[in-house]
Short mmCIF file of C-alpha atoms and ligand atoms in Angstrom, two decimals:
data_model
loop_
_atom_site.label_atom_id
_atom_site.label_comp_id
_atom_site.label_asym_id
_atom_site.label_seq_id
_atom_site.Cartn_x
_atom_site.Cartn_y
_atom_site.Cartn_z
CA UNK A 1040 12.82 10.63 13.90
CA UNK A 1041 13.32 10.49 10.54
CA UNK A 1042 10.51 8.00 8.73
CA UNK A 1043 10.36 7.83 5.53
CA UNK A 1044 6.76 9.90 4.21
CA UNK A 1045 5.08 7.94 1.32
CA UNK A 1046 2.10 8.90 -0.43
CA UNK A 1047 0.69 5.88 -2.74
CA UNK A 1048 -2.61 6.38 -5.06
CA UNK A 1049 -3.89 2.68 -5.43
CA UNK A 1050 -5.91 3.08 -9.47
CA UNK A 1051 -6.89 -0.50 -9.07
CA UNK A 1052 -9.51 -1.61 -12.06
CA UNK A 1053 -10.34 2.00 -13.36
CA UNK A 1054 -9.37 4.33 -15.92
CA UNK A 1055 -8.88 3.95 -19.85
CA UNK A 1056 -5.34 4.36 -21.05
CA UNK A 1057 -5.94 7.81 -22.64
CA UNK A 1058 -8.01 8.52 -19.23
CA UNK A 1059 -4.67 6.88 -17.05
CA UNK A 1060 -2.03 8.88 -19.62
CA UNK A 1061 -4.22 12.57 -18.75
CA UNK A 1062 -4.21 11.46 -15.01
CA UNK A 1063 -0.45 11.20 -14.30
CA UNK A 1064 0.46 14.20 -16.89
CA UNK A 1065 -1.86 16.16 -14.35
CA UNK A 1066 -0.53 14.94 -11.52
CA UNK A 1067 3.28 15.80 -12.55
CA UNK A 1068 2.48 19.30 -13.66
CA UNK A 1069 0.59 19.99 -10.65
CA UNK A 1070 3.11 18.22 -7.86
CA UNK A 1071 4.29 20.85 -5.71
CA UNK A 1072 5.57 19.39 -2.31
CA UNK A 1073 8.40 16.73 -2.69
CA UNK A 1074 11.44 17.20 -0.04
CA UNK A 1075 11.50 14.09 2.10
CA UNK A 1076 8.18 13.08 0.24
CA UNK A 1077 7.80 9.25 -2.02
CA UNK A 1078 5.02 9.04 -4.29
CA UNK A 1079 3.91 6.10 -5.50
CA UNK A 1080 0.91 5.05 -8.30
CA UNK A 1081 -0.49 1.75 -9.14
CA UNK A 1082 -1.95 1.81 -12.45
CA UNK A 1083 -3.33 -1.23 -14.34
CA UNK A 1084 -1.21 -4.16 -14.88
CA UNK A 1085 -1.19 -3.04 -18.91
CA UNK A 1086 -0.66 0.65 -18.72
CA UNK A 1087 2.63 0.04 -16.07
CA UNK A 1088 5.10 0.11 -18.81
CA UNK A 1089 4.28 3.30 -20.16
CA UNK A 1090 3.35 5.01 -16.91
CA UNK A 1091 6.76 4.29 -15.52
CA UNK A 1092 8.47 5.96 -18.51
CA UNK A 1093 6.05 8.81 -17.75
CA UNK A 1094 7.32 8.95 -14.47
CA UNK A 1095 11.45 8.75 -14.88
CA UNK A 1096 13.01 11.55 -13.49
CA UNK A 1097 10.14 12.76 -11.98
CA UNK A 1098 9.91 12.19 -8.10
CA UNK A 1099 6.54 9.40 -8.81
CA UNK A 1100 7.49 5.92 -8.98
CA UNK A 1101 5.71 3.14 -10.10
CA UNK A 1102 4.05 -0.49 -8.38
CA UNK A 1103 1.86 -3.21 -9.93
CA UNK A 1104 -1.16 -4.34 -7.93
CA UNK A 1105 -0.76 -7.37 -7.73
CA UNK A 1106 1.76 -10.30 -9.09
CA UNK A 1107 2.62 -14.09 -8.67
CA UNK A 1108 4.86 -15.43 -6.56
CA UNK A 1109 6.63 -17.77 -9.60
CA UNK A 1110 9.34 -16.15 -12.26
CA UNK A 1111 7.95 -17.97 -15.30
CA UNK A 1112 5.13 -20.56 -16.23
CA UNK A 1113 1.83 -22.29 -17.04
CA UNK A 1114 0.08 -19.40 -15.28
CA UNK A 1115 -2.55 -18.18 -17.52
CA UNK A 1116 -3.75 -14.59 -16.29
CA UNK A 1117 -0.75 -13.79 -14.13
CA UNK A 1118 2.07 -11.80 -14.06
CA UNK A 1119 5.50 -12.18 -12.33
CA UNK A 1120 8.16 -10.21 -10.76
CA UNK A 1121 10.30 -10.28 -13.57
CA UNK A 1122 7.42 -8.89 -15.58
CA UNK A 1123 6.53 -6.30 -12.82
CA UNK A 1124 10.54 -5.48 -12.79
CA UNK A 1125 10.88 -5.16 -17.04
CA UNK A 1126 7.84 -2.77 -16.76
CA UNK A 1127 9.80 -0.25 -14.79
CA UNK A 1128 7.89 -1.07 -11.07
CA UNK A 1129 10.14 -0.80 -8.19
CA UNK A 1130 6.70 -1.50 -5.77
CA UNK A 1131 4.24 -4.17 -5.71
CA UNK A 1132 0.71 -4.06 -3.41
CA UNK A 1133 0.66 -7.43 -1.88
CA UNK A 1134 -2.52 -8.39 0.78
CA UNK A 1135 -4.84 -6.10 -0.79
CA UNK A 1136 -7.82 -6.58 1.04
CA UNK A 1137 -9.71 -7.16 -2.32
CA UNK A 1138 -6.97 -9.87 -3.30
CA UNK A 1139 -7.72 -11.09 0.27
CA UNK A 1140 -11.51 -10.87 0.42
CA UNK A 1141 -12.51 -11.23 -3.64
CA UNK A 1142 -9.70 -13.68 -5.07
CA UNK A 1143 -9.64 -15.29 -1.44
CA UNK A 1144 -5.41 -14.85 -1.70
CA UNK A 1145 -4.16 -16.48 2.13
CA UNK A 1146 -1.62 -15.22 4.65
CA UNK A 1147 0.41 -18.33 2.73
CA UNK A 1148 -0.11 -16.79 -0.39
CA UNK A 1149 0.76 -13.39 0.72
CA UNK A 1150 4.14 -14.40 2.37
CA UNK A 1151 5.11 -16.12 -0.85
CA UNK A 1152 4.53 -12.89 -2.79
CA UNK A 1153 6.66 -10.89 -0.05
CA UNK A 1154 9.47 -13.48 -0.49
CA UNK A 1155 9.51 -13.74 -4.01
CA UNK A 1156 9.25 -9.50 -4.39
CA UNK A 1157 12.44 -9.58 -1.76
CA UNK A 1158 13.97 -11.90 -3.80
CA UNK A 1159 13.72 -9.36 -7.07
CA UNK A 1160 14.78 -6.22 -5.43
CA UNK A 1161 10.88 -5.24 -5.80
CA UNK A 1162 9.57 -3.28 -3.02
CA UNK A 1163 6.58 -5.01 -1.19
CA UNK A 1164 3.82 -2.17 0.18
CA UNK A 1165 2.18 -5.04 2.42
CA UNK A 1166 -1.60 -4.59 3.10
CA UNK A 1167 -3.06 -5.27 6.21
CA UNK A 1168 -6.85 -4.65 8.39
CA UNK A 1169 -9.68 -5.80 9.60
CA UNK A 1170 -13.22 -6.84 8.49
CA UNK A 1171 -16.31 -4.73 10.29
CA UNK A 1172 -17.09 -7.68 12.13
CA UNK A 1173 -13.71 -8.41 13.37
CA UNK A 1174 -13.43 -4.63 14.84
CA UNK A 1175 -16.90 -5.30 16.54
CA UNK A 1176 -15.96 -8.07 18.10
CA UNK A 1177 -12.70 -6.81 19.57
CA UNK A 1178 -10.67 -8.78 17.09
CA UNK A 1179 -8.59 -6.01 15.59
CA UNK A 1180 -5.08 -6.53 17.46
CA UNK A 1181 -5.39 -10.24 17.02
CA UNK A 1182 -6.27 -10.03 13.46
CA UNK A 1183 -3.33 -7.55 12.49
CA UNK A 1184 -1.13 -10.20 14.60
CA UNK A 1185 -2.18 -13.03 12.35
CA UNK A 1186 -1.53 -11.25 9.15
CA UNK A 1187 1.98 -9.74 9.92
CA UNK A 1188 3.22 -13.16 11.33
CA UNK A 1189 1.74 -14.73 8.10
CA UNK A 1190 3.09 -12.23 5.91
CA UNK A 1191 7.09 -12.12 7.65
CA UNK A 1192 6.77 -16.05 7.87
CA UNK A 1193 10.80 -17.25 7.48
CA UNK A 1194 11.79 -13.67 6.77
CA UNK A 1195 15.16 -12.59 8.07
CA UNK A 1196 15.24 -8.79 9.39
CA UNK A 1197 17.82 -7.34 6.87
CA UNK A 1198 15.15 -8.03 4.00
CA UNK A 1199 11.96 -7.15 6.27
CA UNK A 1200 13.41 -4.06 6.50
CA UNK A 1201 12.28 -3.64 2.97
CA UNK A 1202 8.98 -4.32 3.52
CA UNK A 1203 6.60 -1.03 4.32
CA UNK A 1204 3.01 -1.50 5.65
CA UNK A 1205 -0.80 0.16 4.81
CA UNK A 1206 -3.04 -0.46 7.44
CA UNK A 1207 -6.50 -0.49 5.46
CA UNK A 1208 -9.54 -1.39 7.82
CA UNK A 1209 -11.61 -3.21 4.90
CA UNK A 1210 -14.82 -1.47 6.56
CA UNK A 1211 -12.92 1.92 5.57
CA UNK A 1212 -12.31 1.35 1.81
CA UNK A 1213 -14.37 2.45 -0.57
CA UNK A 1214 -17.63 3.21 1.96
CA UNK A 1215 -16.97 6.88 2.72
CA UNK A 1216 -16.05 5.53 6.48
CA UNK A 1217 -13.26 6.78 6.92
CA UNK A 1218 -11.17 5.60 10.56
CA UNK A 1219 -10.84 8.45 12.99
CA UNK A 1220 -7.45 9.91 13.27
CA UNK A 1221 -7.23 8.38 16.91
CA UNK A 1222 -8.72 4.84 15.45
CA UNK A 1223 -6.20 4.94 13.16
CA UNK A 1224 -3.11 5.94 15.40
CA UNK A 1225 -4.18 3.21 17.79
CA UNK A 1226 -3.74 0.76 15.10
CA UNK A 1227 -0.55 1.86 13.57
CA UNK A 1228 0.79 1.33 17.57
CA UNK A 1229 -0.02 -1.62 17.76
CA UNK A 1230 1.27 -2.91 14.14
CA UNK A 1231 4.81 -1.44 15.60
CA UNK A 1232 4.61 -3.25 19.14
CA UNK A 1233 3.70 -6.25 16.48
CA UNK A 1234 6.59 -5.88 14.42
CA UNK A 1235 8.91 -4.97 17.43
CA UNK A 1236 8.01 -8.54 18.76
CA UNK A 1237 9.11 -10.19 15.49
CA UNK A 1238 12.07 -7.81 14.78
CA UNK A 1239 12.76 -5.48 17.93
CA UNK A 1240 12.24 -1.95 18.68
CA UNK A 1241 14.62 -0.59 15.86
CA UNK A 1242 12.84 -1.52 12.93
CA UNK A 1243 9.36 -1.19 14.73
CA UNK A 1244 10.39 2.48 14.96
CA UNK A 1245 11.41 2.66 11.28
CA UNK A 1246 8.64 0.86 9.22
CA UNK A 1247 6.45 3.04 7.42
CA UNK A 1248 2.76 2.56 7.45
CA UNK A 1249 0.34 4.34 5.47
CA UNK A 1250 -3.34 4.95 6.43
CA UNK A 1251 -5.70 3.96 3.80
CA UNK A 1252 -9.05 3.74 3.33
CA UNK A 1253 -11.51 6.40 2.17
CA UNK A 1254 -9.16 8.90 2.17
CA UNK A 1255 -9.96 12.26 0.67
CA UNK A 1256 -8.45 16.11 0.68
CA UNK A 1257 -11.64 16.62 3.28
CA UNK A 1258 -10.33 13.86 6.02
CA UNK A 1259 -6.55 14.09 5.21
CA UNK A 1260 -5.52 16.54 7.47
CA UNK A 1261 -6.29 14.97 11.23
CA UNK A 1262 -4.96 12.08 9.91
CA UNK A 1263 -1.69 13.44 8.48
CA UNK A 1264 -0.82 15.12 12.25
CA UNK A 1265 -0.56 11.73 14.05
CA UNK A 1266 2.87 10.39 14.90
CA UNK A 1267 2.43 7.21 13.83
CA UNK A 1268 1.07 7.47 10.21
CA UNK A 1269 3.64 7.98 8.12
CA UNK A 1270 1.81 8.29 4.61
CA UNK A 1271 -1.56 7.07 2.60
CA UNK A 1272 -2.65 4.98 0.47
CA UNK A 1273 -5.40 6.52 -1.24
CA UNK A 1274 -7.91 4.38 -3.93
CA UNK A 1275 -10.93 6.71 -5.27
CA UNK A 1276 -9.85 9.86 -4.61
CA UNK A 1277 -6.37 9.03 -6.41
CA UNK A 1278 -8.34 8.96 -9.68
CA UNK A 1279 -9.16 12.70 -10.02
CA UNK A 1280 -6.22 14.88 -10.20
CA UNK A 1281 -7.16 17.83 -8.52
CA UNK A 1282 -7.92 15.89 -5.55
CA UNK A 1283 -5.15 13.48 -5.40
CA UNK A 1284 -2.78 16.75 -5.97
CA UNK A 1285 -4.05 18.14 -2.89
CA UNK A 1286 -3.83 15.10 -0.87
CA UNK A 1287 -0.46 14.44 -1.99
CA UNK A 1288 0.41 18.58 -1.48
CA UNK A 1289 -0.62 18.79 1.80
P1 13P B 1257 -10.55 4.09 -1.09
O1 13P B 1257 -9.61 5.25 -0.89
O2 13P B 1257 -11.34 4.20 -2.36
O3 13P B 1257 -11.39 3.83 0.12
O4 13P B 1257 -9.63 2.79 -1.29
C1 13P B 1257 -8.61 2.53 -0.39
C2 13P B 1257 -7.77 1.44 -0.94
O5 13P B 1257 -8.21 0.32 -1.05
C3 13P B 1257 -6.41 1.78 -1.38
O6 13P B 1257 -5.68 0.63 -1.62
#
């Protein structure tokens, strides 16, 4: 079954814009893998402009990291869709579990940032996972539940069907823990039998969802063989480009 295969590097608050510039000039000239394939970067809200007219006409698209949910306004510090849209983005992270866990964002906030990406024609890459704790108490399904429902809150299928999913465990990212290939399968399952409940079986089947967390060119391989992960989203190893190129040639 054809899903669609995305691989997403996630740049969040690193890299100078000379340093950001050098990264995706390496990264196109050393791309080698792209039937069937997405690819997707996330620079720095201030560097998307120019990194998307890097990227035209090559196959790399663009996402911001984060937006608001409002077109225009007293917002000081934000940016909105329109903004992410005149930039060149055709992606925006939403859920990030360091939006979620640093800037405190809700499941309320979150579905108001899928809505208002929908509404734009902006494609939302929602984040999802669970805390250490949560896992260790056996909380994982019911956590995954809670954020999905939030997230697809009043959302009619023919624009969820826009919508694709990470799974990031939050005790993955960043630690060098990465989530065993089965760990990470069994989650992925039960994110479709989650969506198939909201939306039924055909778009549970469809949906992509990336693994992310701690993903590196040394871990990417079990991962890449399971049937249910259907891409990554990768945070420090997307930084260097000789790694990220052979994560995203693999
Ligand atoms: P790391 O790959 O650095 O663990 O980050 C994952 C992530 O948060 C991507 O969004």
């Amino acid at each position: 079954m054809g899903r669609r295969k995305i691989f997403a590097g996630n740049w969040k608050m690193y890299k100078t814009y000379s340093e950001a510039l050098e990264l995706v000039n390496g990264l196109k000239a050393g791309l080698k893998k792209t039937a069937g394939r997405e690819y997707i970067l996330f620079p720095p809200s201030p560097y998307l402009k120019d990194i998307s007219a890097l990227c035209v006409s090559t196959p790399f698209v663009t996402g911001a990291q984060n937006m608001y949910s409002e077109n225009q306004g007293a917002f000081t510090g934000e940016i909105s869709p329109l903004m992410v849209k005149d930039c060149g983005a055709s992606f925006i992270l939403i859920g990030h579990s360091e939006r979620r866990h640093v800037f405190h964002e809700t499941d309320e906030d979150v579905n108001r940032k899928v809505k208002a990406a929908l509404a734009h024609g902006i494609e939302p890459l929602l984040c999802i996972g669970e805390l250490l704790n949560e896992r260790e108490n056996g909380e994982t399904v019911s956590v995954l539940k809670r954020q999905i429902h939030g997230a697809f809150s009043g959302i009619e299928k023919s624009a969820a069907e826009k919508v694709s999913i990470a799974y990031e465990p939050v005790w993955a990212i960043g630690t060098g823990k990465v989530a065993t290939p089965e760990i990470a399968e069994k989650a992925h399952v039960s994110i479709r039998d989650i969506i198939k409940e909201l939306y039924g079986e055909d778009l549970a089947l469809s949906v992509p969802i990336l693994y992310g967390g701690s993903v590196k060119p040394d871990n990417i391989a079990g991962l890449y063989k399971m049937n249910n992960i259907d891409g990554f989203l990768v945070g420090g190893a997307s930084l260097e480009i000789k790694g990220f190129l052979e994560i995203i040639n693999i």
